[in-house]
Amino acid sequence: MMCPYSKTADGFEMQFGVNHLGHFLLTLLLMDLLKKSAPSRIIILSSMAHSWGTIKLDDINSERSYHSRRAYGQSKLANILCVRSLAKRLKVTLNAGECLQNKLLSLIHRSDSICCPPRHRSH
């Protein structure tokens, strides 16, 4: 998150490649299987950081100008645009905007004891 400039092995800006493109490709590769094994789910997370970025199609890899915060925002905005696109194409969807952040955070904190050994717990 908001790392120094680097690229994936495929040549994409690291945050865009890791936060969006990898998940997007995996979703596409699994789409037929997901449809056949319904009910199934595609869960794509983003954050308020999407407001930090724009999709710069003429400099998608931030080669001309790199700002880690904007690059991170671009990757999160791409996640939101992907969700919107999938929602148009798939019959049964839950708009990610329906998921309340506080409820998700509450769930994460309650599952902290399951996910983290005692020395790493946040409370």
Short mmCIF file of N, CA and C in Angstrom, two decimals:
data_model
loop_
_atom_site.label_atom_id
_atom_site.label_comp_id
_atom_site.label_asym_id
_atom_site.label_seq_id
_atom_site.Cartn_x
_atom_site.Cartn_y
_atom_site.Cartn_z
N MET A 1 0.84 -1.18 0.00
CA MET A 1 0.00 0.00 0.00
C MET A 1 0.88 1.24 0.00
N MET A 2 0.67 2.06 -1.01
CA MET A 2 1.41 3.30 -1.16
C MET A 2 2.92 3.07 -1.09
N CYS A 3 3.40 2.16 -1.92
CA CYS A 3 4.80 1.76 -1.92
C CYS A 3 5.61 2.57 -2.93
N PRO A 4 6.93 2.50 -2.83
CA PRO A 4 7.77 3.15 -3.83
C PRO A 4 7.47 2.56 -5.22
N TYR A 5 7.80 3.30 -6.26
CA TYR A 5 7.50 2.84 -7.61
C TYR A 5 8.23 1.55 -7.93
N SER A 6 7.48 0.60 -8.42
CA SER A 6 8.05 -0.64 -8.94
C SER A 6 7.02 -1.25 -9.87
N LYS A 7 7.44 -2.29 -10.58
CA LYS A 7 6.55 -2.93 -11.54
C LYS A 7 6.42 -4.42 -11.23
N THR A 8 5.30 -4.97 -11.66
CA THR A 8 5.10 -6.42 -11.55
C THR A 8 5.99 -7.10 -12.59
N ALA A 9 6.09 -8.41 -12.51
CA ALA A 9 6.87 -9.17 -13.49
C ALA A 9 6.31 -8.97 -14.90
N ASP A 10 5.03 -8.63 -15.00
CA ASP A 10 4.39 -8.41 -16.30
C ASP A 10 4.53 -6.97 -16.78
N GLY A 11 5.15 -6.11 -15.98
CA GLY A 11 5.41 -4.74 -16.40
C GLY A 11 4.37 -3.71 -16.02
N PHE A 12 3.47 -4.06 -15.12
CA PHE A 12 2.46 -3.10 -14.67
C PHE A 12 2.91 -2.44 -13.38
N GLU A 13 2.45 -1.21 -13.17
CA GLU A 13 2.74 -0.53 -11.89
C GLU A 13 2.27 -1.45 -10.77
N MET A 14 3.09 -1.62 -9.76
CA MET A 14 2.90 -2.66 -8.75
C MET A 14 1.53 -2.60 -8.06
N GLN A 15 1.12 -1.45 -7.60
CA GLN A 15 -0.15 -1.37 -6.87
C GLN A 15 -1.34 -1.69 -7.77
N PHE A 16 -1.30 -1.21 -9.01
CA PHE A 16 -2.38 -1.49 -9.96
C PHE A 16 -2.40 -2.98 -10.31
N GLY A 17 -1.22 -3.54 -10.50
CA GLY A 17 -1.12 -4.97 -10.82
C GLY A 17 -1.59 -5.86 -9.68
N VAL A 18 -1.14 -5.57 -8.48
CA VAL A 18 -1.46 -6.41 -7.32
C VAL A 18 -2.88 -6.18 -6.81
N ASN A 19 -3.27 -4.92 -6.67
CA ASN A 19 -4.58 -4.62 -6.09
C ASN A 19 -5.75 -4.80 -7.05
N HIS A 20 -5.49 -4.69 -8.34
CA HIS A 20 -6.61 -4.80 -9.28
C HIS A 20 -6.41 -5.87 -10.36
N LEU A 21 -5.39 -5.75 -11.16
CA LEU A 21 -5.27 -6.61 -12.34
C LEU A 21 -5.22 -8.09 -12.00
N GLY A 22 -4.49 -8.46 -10.97
CA GLY A 22 -4.41 -9.87 -10.59
C GLY A 22 -5.77 -10.45 -10.21
N HIS A 23 -6.53 -9.70 -9.42
CA HIS A 23 -7.86 -10.15 -9.00
C HIS A 23 -8.84 -10.15 -10.18
N PHE A 24 -8.71 -9.15 -11.03
CA PHE A 24 -9.56 -9.06 -12.22
C PHE A 24 -9.33 -10.27 -13.12
N LEU A 25 -8.07 -10.60 -13.37
CA LEU A 25 -7.76 -11.75 -14.21
C LEU A 25 -8.27 -13.04 -13.59
N LEU A 26 -8.04 -13.22 -12.30
CA LEU A 26 -8.52 -14.43 -11.63
C LEU A 26 -10.05 -14.54 -11.74
N THR A 27 -10.74 -13.44 -11.55
CA THR A 27 -12.21 -13.44 -11.67
C THR A 27 -12.62 -13.86 -13.08
N LEU A 28 -11.97 -13.29 -14.09
CA LEU A 28 -12.31 -13.65 -15.47
C LEU A 28 -12.05 -15.13 -15.74
N LEU A 29 -10.93 -15.63 -15.25
CA LEU A 29 -10.58 -17.03 -15.48
C LEU A 29 -11.54 -17.99 -14.79
N LEU A 30 -12.10 -17.56 -13.66
CA LEU A 30 -13.02 -18.41 -12.90
C LEU A 30 -14.50 -18.20 -13.26
N MET A 31 -14.80 -17.24 -14.11
CA MET A 31 -16.19 -16.85 -14.35
C MET A 31 -17.08 -18.02 -14.78
N ASP A 32 -16.66 -18.81 -15.75
CA ASP A 32 -17.49 -19.93 -16.20
C ASP A 32 -17.74 -20.92 -15.07
N LEU A 33 -16.71 -21.22 -14.31
CA LEU A 33 -16.85 -22.14 -13.19
C LEU A 33 -17.79 -21.57 -12.12
N LEU A 34 -17.67 -20.29 -11.84
CA LEU A 34 -18.54 -19.64 -10.86
C LEU A 34 -20.00 -19.71 -11.29
N LYS A 35 -20.25 -19.49 -12.58
CA LYS A 35 -21.63 -19.56 -13.08
C LYS A 35 -22.18 -20.98 -12.99
N LYS A 36 -21.34 -21.97 -13.31
CA LYS A 36 -21.78 -23.37 -13.26
C LYS A 36 -22.02 -23.85 -11.83
N SER A 37 -21.29 -23.30 -10.88
CA SER A 37 -21.39 -23.77 -9.50
C SER A 37 -22.27 -22.86 -8.64
N ALA A 38 -23.16 -22.15 -9.26
CA ALA A 38 -24.05 -21.24 -8.52
C ALA A 38 -24.83 -22.01 -7.46
N PRO A 39 -25.11 -21.41 -6.32
CA PRO A 39 -24.82 -20.02 -6.00
C PRO A 39 -23.34 -19.83 -5.65
N SER A 40 -22.76 -18.82 -6.20
CA SER A 40 -21.36 -18.51 -5.95
C SER A 40 -21.23 -17.01 -5.72
N ARG A 41 -20.05 -16.59 -5.32
CA ARG A 41 -19.84 -15.18 -4.99
C ARG A 41 -18.55 -14.67 -5.59
N ILE A 42 -18.58 -13.42 -5.94
CA ILE A 42 -17.37 -12.67 -6.29
C ILE A 42 -17.34 -11.51 -5.31
N ILE A 43 -16.31 -11.44 -4.53
CA ILE A 43 -16.20 -10.37 -3.54
C ILE A 43 -15.00 -9.51 -3.92
N ILE A 44 -15.25 -8.25 -4.14
CA ILE A 44 -14.19 -7.31 -4.50
C ILE A 44 -14.23 -6.18 -3.48
N LEU A 45 -13.12 -5.97 -2.82
CA LEU A 45 -13.05 -4.91 -1.81
C LEU A 45 -12.34 -3.69 -2.36
N SER A 46 -12.77 -2.56 -1.93
CA SER A 46 -12.09 -1.31 -2.26
C SER A 46 -12.02 -0.51 -0.97
N SER A 47 -11.84 0.76 -1.07
CA SER A 47 -11.78 1.60 0.12
C SER A 47 -12.06 3.04 -0.27
N MET A 48 -12.15 3.88 0.72
CA MET A 48 -12.34 5.31 0.45
C MET A 48 -11.14 5.89 -0.29
N ALA A 49 -10.05 5.16 -0.33
CA ALA A 49 -8.86 5.63 -1.05
C ALA A 49 -9.12 5.76 -2.54
N HIS A 50 -10.22 5.19 -3.02
CA HIS A 50 -10.54 5.34 -4.45
C HIS A 50 -10.64 6.82 -4.83
N SER A 51 -10.96 7.66 -3.87
CA SER A 51 -11.11 9.09 -4.16
C SER A 51 -9.76 9.78 -4.37
N TRP A 52 -8.67 9.09 -4.07
CA TRP A 52 -7.33 9.67 -4.26
C TRP A 52 -6.85 9.56 -5.70
N GLY A 53 -7.50 8.73 -6.49
CA GLY A 53 -6.97 8.47 -7.83
C GLY A 53 -7.96 8.69 -8.94
N THR A 54 -7.43 8.68 -10.13
CA THR A 54 -8.21 8.68 -11.36
C THR A 54 -7.60 7.60 -12.24
N ILE A 55 -8.35 7.14 -13.22
CA ILE A 55 -7.81 6.17 -14.16
C ILE A 55 -7.19 6.96 -15.30
N LYS A 56 -5.88 6.91 -15.39
CA LYS A 56 -5.16 7.63 -16.44
C LYS A 56 -4.79 6.63 -17.53
N LEU A 57 -5.68 6.48 -18.50
CA LEU A 57 -5.47 5.49 -19.55
C LEU A 57 -4.22 5.77 -20.37
N ASP A 58 -3.82 7.04 -20.47
CA ASP A 58 -2.62 7.38 -21.23
C ASP A 58 -1.33 7.19 -20.42
N ASP A 59 -1.46 6.89 -19.13
CA ASP A 59 -0.29 6.63 -18.27
C ASP A 59 -0.70 5.65 -17.17
N ILE A 60 -1.29 4.53 -17.57
CA ILE A 60 -1.86 3.57 -16.62
C ILE A 60 -0.81 3.02 -15.66
N ASN A 61 0.45 2.98 -16.09
CA ASN A 61 1.52 2.46 -15.24
C ASN A 61 2.29 3.55 -14.50
N SER A 62 1.77 4.76 -14.53
CA SER A 62 2.37 5.90 -13.81
C SER A 62 3.84 6.09 -14.15
N GLU A 63 4.18 5.89 -15.41
CA GLU A 63 5.59 6.02 -15.81
C GLU A 63 6.01 7.47 -15.97
N ARG A 64 5.10 8.34 -16.36
CA ARG A 64 5.44 9.76 -16.53
C ARG A 64 5.47 10.50 -15.21
N SER A 65 4.56 10.13 -14.33
CA SER A 65 4.45 10.81 -13.05
C SER A 65 3.93 9.80 -12.02
N TYR A 66 4.72 9.57 -10.97
CA TYR A 66 4.31 8.59 -9.97
C TYR A 66 4.13 9.26 -8.61
N HIS A 67 2.95 9.07 -8.07
CA HIS A 67 2.64 9.47 -6.70
C HIS A 67 2.02 8.24 -6.06
N SER A 68 2.63 7.71 -5.04
CA SER A 68 2.18 6.44 -4.47
C SER A 68 0.72 6.49 -4.02
N ARG A 69 0.32 7.59 -3.44
CA ARG A 69 -1.06 7.71 -2.96
C ARG A 69 -2.05 7.70 -4.14
N ARG A 70 -1.73 8.43 -5.19
CA ARG A 70 -2.61 8.44 -6.37
C ARG A 70 -2.64 7.08 -7.06
N ALA A 71 -1.49 6.42 -7.11
CA ALA A 71 -1.44 5.09 -7.73
C ALA A 71 -2.28 4.10 -6.94
N TYR A 72 -2.20 4.18 -5.61
CA TYR A 72 -3.03 3.31 -4.77
C TYR A 72 -4.51 3.63 -5.01
N GLY A 73 -4.84 4.92 -5.07
CA GLY A 73 -6.21 5.33 -5.34
C GLY A 73 -6.71 4.84 -6.68
N GLN A 74 -5.84 4.88 -7.69
CA GLN A 74 -6.21 4.37 -9.01
C GLN A 74 -6.56 2.89 -8.94
N SER A 75 -5.79 2.12 -8.18
CA SER A 75 -6.06 0.68 -8.07
C SER A 75 -7.39 0.42 -7.38
N LYS A 76 -7.72 1.22 -6.37
CA LYS A 76 -8.98 1.05 -5.65
C LYS A 76 -10.17 1.53 -6.49
N LEU A 77 -9.97 2.59 -7.26
CA LEU A 77 -11.01 3.06 -8.17
C LEU A 77 -11.27 2.00 -9.24
N ALA A 78 -10.23 1.37 -9.73
CA ALA A 78 -10.40 0.30 -10.72
C ALA A 78 -11.24 -0.84 -10.14
N ASN A 79 -11.06 -1.14 -8.86
CA ASN A 79 -11.88 -2.17 -8.22
C ASN A 79 -13.36 -1.79 -8.25
N ILE A 80 -13.66 -0.54 -7.95
CA ILE A 80 -15.05 -0.08 -7.94
C ILE A 80 -15.64 -0.13 -9.35
N LEU A 81 -14.88 0.32 -10.33
CA LEU A 81 -15.37 0.28 -11.71
C LEU A 81 -15.59 -1.15 -12.18
N CYS A 82 -14.74 -2.06 -11.72
CA CYS A 82 -14.90 -3.48 -12.04
C CYS A 82 -16.20 -4.02 -11.45
N VAL A 83 -16.48 -3.68 -10.21
CA VAL A 83 -17.72 -4.12 -9.56
C VAL A 83 -18.93 -3.60 -10.32
N ARG A 84 -18.89 -2.35 -10.71
CA ARG A 84 -20.01 -1.77 -11.47
C ARG A 84 -20.21 -2.50 -12.80
N SER A 85 -19.11 -2.80 -13.45
CA SER A 85 -19.19 -3.51 -14.73
C SER A 85 -19.75 -4.92 -14.54
N LEU A 86 -19.27 -5.63 -13.53
CA LEU A 86 -19.78 -6.98 -13.26
C LEU A 86 -21.26 -6.94 -12.89
N ALA A 87 -21.67 -5.93 -12.14
CA ALA A 87 -23.07 -5.82 -11.74
C ALA A 87 -23.99 -5.67 -12.95
N LYS A 88 -23.51 -5.01 -13.98
CA LYS A 88 -24.31 -4.85 -15.20
C LYS A 88 -24.41 -6.17 -15.97
N ARG A 89 -23.36 -6.98 -15.89
CA ARG A 89 -23.29 -8.20 -16.69
C ARG A 89 -23.88 -9.44 -16.02
N LEU A 90 -23.89 -9.45 -14.70
CA LEU A 90 -24.35 -10.63 -13.98
C LEU A 90 -25.77 -10.43 -13.48
N LYS A 91 -26.54 -11.49 -13.44
CA LYS A 91 -27.97 -11.40 -13.09
C LYS A 91 -28.21 -11.03 -11.64
N VAL A 92 -27.62 -11.73 -10.72
CA VAL A 92 -27.86 -11.50 -9.30
C VAL A 92 -26.61 -10.89 -8.71
N THR A 93 -26.72 -9.67 -8.23
CA THR A 93 -25.55 -9.01 -7.67
C THR A 93 -25.93 -8.24 -6.41
N LEU A 94 -24.94 -8.01 -5.59
CA LEU A 94 -25.07 -7.13 -4.44
C LEU A 94 -24.10 -5.99 -4.68
N ASN A 95 -24.60 -4.81 -4.79
CA ASN A 95 -23.76 -3.66 -4.99
C ASN A 95 -22.87 -3.48 -3.77
N ALA A 96 -21.59 -3.37 -4.02
CA ALA A 96 -20.64 -3.23 -2.90
C ALA A 96 -20.95 -2.02 -2.03
N GLY A 97 -21.62 -1.03 -2.60
CA GLY A 97 -22.01 0.13 -1.81
C GLY A 97 -22.99 -0.20 -0.72
N GLU A 98 -23.63 -1.36 -0.83
CA GLU A 98 -24.58 -1.79 0.18
C GLU A 98 -23.89 -2.32 1.44
N CYS A 99 -22.65 -2.70 1.31
CA CYS A 99 -21.92 -3.24 2.46
C CYS A 99 -21.40 -2.09 3.30
N LEU A 100 -21.86 -2.00 4.50
CA LEU A 100 -21.46 -0.90 5.37
C LEU A 100 -20.09 -1.16 5.95
N GLN A 101 -19.22 -0.18 5.82
CA GLN A 101 -17.85 -0.32 6.29
C GLN A 101 -17.79 -0.63 7.78
N ASN A 102 -18.61 0.02 8.59
CA ASN A 102 -18.56 -0.22 10.04
C ASN A 102 -18.92 -1.65 10.39
N LYS A 103 -19.90 -2.21 9.68
CA LYS A 103 -20.27 -3.60 9.94
C LYS A 103 -19.13 -4.54 9.57
N LEU A 104 -18.45 -4.25 8.46
CA LEU A 104 -17.32 -5.07 8.05
C LEU A 104 -16.20 -4.98 9.07
N LEU A 105 -15.90 -3.77 9.51
CA LEU A 105 -14.84 -3.60 10.51
C LEU A 105 -15.19 -4.30 11.81
N SER A 106 -16.46 -4.24 12.20
CA SER A 106 -16.90 -4.94 13.41
C SER A 106 -16.67 -6.44 13.27
N LEU A 107 -17.00 -6.98 12.12
CA LEU A 107 -16.79 -8.40 11.87
C LEU A 107 -15.32 -8.76 11.94
N ILE A 108 -14.48 -7.92 11.35
CA ILE A 108 -13.04 -8.18 11.37
C ILE A 108 -12.52 -8.16 12.80
N HIS A 109 -12.94 -7.18 13.60
CA HIS A 109 -12.47 -7.10 14.99
C HIS A 109 -12.95 -8.30 15.81
N ARG A 110 -14.17 -8.75 15.57
CA ARG A 110 -14.68 -9.91 16.30
C ARG A 110 -13.93 -11.18 15.91
N SER A 111 -13.46 -11.24 14.67
CA SER A 111 -12.75 -12.44 14.23
C SER A 111 -11.26 -12.35 14.49
N ASP A 112 -10.82 -11.26 15.12
CA ASP A 112 -9.40 -11.05 15.40
C ASP A 112 -8.79 -12.22 16.16
N SER A 113 -9.52 -12.76 17.12
CA SER A 113 -8.97 -13.85 17.92
C SER A 113 -8.83 -15.12 17.10
N ILE A 114 -9.59 -15.23 16.03
CA ILE A 114 -9.47 -16.40 15.16
C ILE A 114 -8.31 -16.22 14.20
N CYS A 115 -8.15 -15.00 13.69
CA CYS A 115 -7.16 -14.74 12.64
C CYS A 115 -5.76 -14.49 13.16
N CYS A 116 -5.64 -13.96 14.33
CA CYS A 116 -4.33 -13.52 14.82
C CYS A 116 -3.95 -14.26 16.10
N PRO A 117 -2.70 -14.68 16.19
CA PRO A 117 -2.23 -15.23 17.46
C PRO A 117 -2.31 -14.15 18.54
N PRO A 118 -2.38 -14.53 19.82
CA PRO A 118 -2.57 -13.56 20.91
C PRO A 118 -1.62 -12.38 20.88
N ARG A 119 -0.36 -12.58 20.55
CA ARG A 119 0.59 -11.47 20.60
C ARG A 119 0.35 -10.44 19.49
N HIS A 120 -0.47 -10.76 18.49
CA HIS A 120 -0.74 -9.84 17.39
C HIS A 120 -2.13 -9.23 17.45
N ARG A 121 -2.90 -9.54 18.44
CA ARG A 121 -4.26 -9.00 18.53
C ARG A 121 -4.23 -7.50 18.73
N SER A 122 -5.24 -6.84 18.17
CA SER A 122 -5.29 -5.38 18.26
C SER A 122 -5.88 -4.90 19.58
N HIS A 123 -6.47 -5.79 20.39
CA HIS A 123 -7.06 -5.36 21.66
C HIS A 123 -6.80 -6.39 22.73
#
